mmCIF file of C-alpha atoms in Angstrom:
data_model
loop_
_atom_site.group_PDB
_atom_site.id
_atom_site.type_symbol
_atom_site.label_atom_id
_atom_site.label_comp_id
_atom_site.label_asym_id
_atom_site.label_seq_id
_atom_site.Cartn_x
_atom_site.Cartn_y
_atom_site.Cartn_z
ATOM 1 C CA THR M 192 112.323 82.777 98.208
ATOM 2 C CA THR M 193 114.318 85.902 98.473
ATOM 3 C CA ASP M 194 118.315 84.440 97.903
ATOM 4 C CA ARG M 195 116.047 82.745 94.883
ATOM 5 C CA ILE M 196 114.697 86.170 93.645
ATOM 6 C CA ARG M 197 117.986 87.602 94.115
ATOM 7 C CA GLU M 198 119.308 84.727 91.960
ATOM 8 C CA ARG M 199 117.070 85.481 89.740
ATOM 9 C CA GLN M 200 117.582 89.298 89.583
ATOM 10 C CA ARG M 201 121.683 88.667 89.373
ATOM 11 C CA ALA M 202 120.654 86.570 86.286
ATOM 12 C CA ARG M 203 118.135 89.462 85.166
ATOM 13 C CA ASP M 204 115.160 87.059 85.103
ATOM 14 C CA LEU M 205 112.381 89.268 85.439
ATOM 15 C CA ALA M 206 110.030 86.379 84.619
ATOM 16 C CA GLY M 207 111.800 84.153 86.599
ATOM 17 C CA MET M 208 111.701 86.632 90.061
ATOM 18 C CA ALA M 209 108.127 87.272 89.188
ATOM 19 C CA ALA M 210 107.622 83.424 89.264
ATOM 20 C CA GLU M 211 108.638 82.969 92.736
ATOM 21 C CA VAL M 212 106.324 85.357 94.306
ATOM 22 C CA SER M 213 103.069 83.330 95.231
ATOM 23 C CA ASP M 214 99.907 85.308 95.369
ATOM 24 C CA GLU M 215 99.290 84.558 98.569
ATOM 25 C CA LEU M 216 103.049 86.135 99.270
ATOM 26 C CA LEU M 217 102.088 89.093 97.212
ATOM 27 C CA ASP M 218 98.560 89.662 98.765
ATOM 28 C CA HIS M 219 101.179 90.019 101.737
ATOM 29 C CA PHE M 220 101.718 93.355 100.088
ATOM 30 C CA VAL M 221 99.617 94.929 98.023
ATOM 31 C CA VAL M 222 95.814 94.838 97.631
ATOM 32 C CA THR M 223 94.408 92.425 94.587
ATOM 33 C CA GLY M 224 91.246 91.819 92.944
ATOM 34 C CA PRO M 225 88.847 93.143 90.573
ATOM 35 C CA ARG M 226 88.891 97.508 90.145
ATOM 36 C CA SER M 227 84.851 96.598 91.828
ATOM 37 C CA GLU M 228 85.927 94.780 95.024
ATOM 38 C CA LEU M 229 88.908 97.382 95.462
ATOM 39 C CA ALA M 230 87.368 100.241 97.804
ATOM 40 C CA ASP M 231 85.980 97.318 99.778
ATOM 41 C CA LYS M 232 89.162 95.570 100.107
ATOM 42 C CA ILE M 233 91.169 98.916 100.586
ATOM 43 C CA LEU M 234 88.634 99.520 103.722
ATOM 44 C CA GLU M 235 89.028 95.719 105.479
ATOM 45 C CA ARG M 236 92.560 96.139 105.481
ATOM 46 C CA TYR M 237 93.399 99.626 106.466
ATOM 47 C CA GLN M 238 90.874 101.514 108.566
ATOM 48 C CA GLY M 239 91.240 102.260 111.803
ATOM 49 C CA LEU M 240 95.749 101.644 111.301
ATOM 50 C CA ALA M 241 95.460 104.432 108.107
ATOM 51 C CA THR M 242 93.981 107.512 107.342
ATOM 52 C CA ARG M 243 95.381 108.180 103.398
ATOM 53 C CA VAL M 244 95.969 105.373 100.724
ATOM 54 C CA VAL M 245 98.123 106.170 98.178
ATOM 55 C CA SER M 246 97.252 104.209 94.694
ATOM 56 C CA TYR M 247 101.131 104.162 93.241
ATOM 57 C CA PHE M 248 99.966 102.437 90.129
ATOM 58 C CA GLY M 249 96.646 104.294 89.333
ATOM 59 C CA GLY M 250 98.212 107.215 87.865
ATOM 60 C CA LEU M 251 100.328 104.723 85.197
ATOM 61 C CA ASP M 252 97.103 102.923 85.148
ATOM 62 C CA TRP M 253 94.753 106.015 83.707
ATOM 63 C CA THR M 254 97.819 107.636 82.202
ATOM 64 C CA ASN M 255 97.879 104.089 79.748
ATOM 65 C CA ASP M 256 93.721 104.289 79.490
ATOM 66 C CA PRO M 257 92.428 107.603 80.012
ATOM 67 C CA SER M 258 88.988 105.906 80.654
ATOM 68 C CA ALA M 259 90.494 104.752 83.281
ATOM 69 C CA LEU M 260 90.385 107.651 85.442
ATOM 70 C CA ASN M 261 86.898 107.356 85.732
ATOM 71 C CA ALA M 262 87.140 103.468 87.714
ATOM 72 C CA TRP M 263 89.527 104.851 89.963
ATOM 73 C CA ALA M 264 87.552 107.592 90.813
ATOM 74 C CA ASP M 265 84.565 104.900 91.424
ATOM 75 C CA VAL M 266 87.279 103.420 94.191
ATOM 76 C CA ALA M 267 88.765 106.979 95.876
ATOM 77 C CA ARG M 268 84.954 107.319 96.531
ATOM 78 C CA GLY M 269 84.069 103.983 97.663
ATOM 79 C CA VAL M 270 86.881 104.299 100.100
ATOM 80 C CA THR M 271 86.078 107.687 101.278
ATOM 81 C CA ASN M 272 82.141 107.478 101.238
ATOM 82 C CA PRO M 273 82.025 103.571 101.691
#
């Protein structure tokens, strides 16, 4: 997979790079799911392993859509107060 992704990267083929990453592979590195399930999924994955987690894209989401801030606040509350 790595070689195929690098080949696509050299060709500047972003869609091809994305196509090489399966959902199964992606789930190994990130927590995915509907926002309503994220707090539970984060706790399931990291409870006992991490004292803090960061959503790198939460800020981008609510910058582009201010109404998303409340939804991300719900996720944060769900992780803080399971």
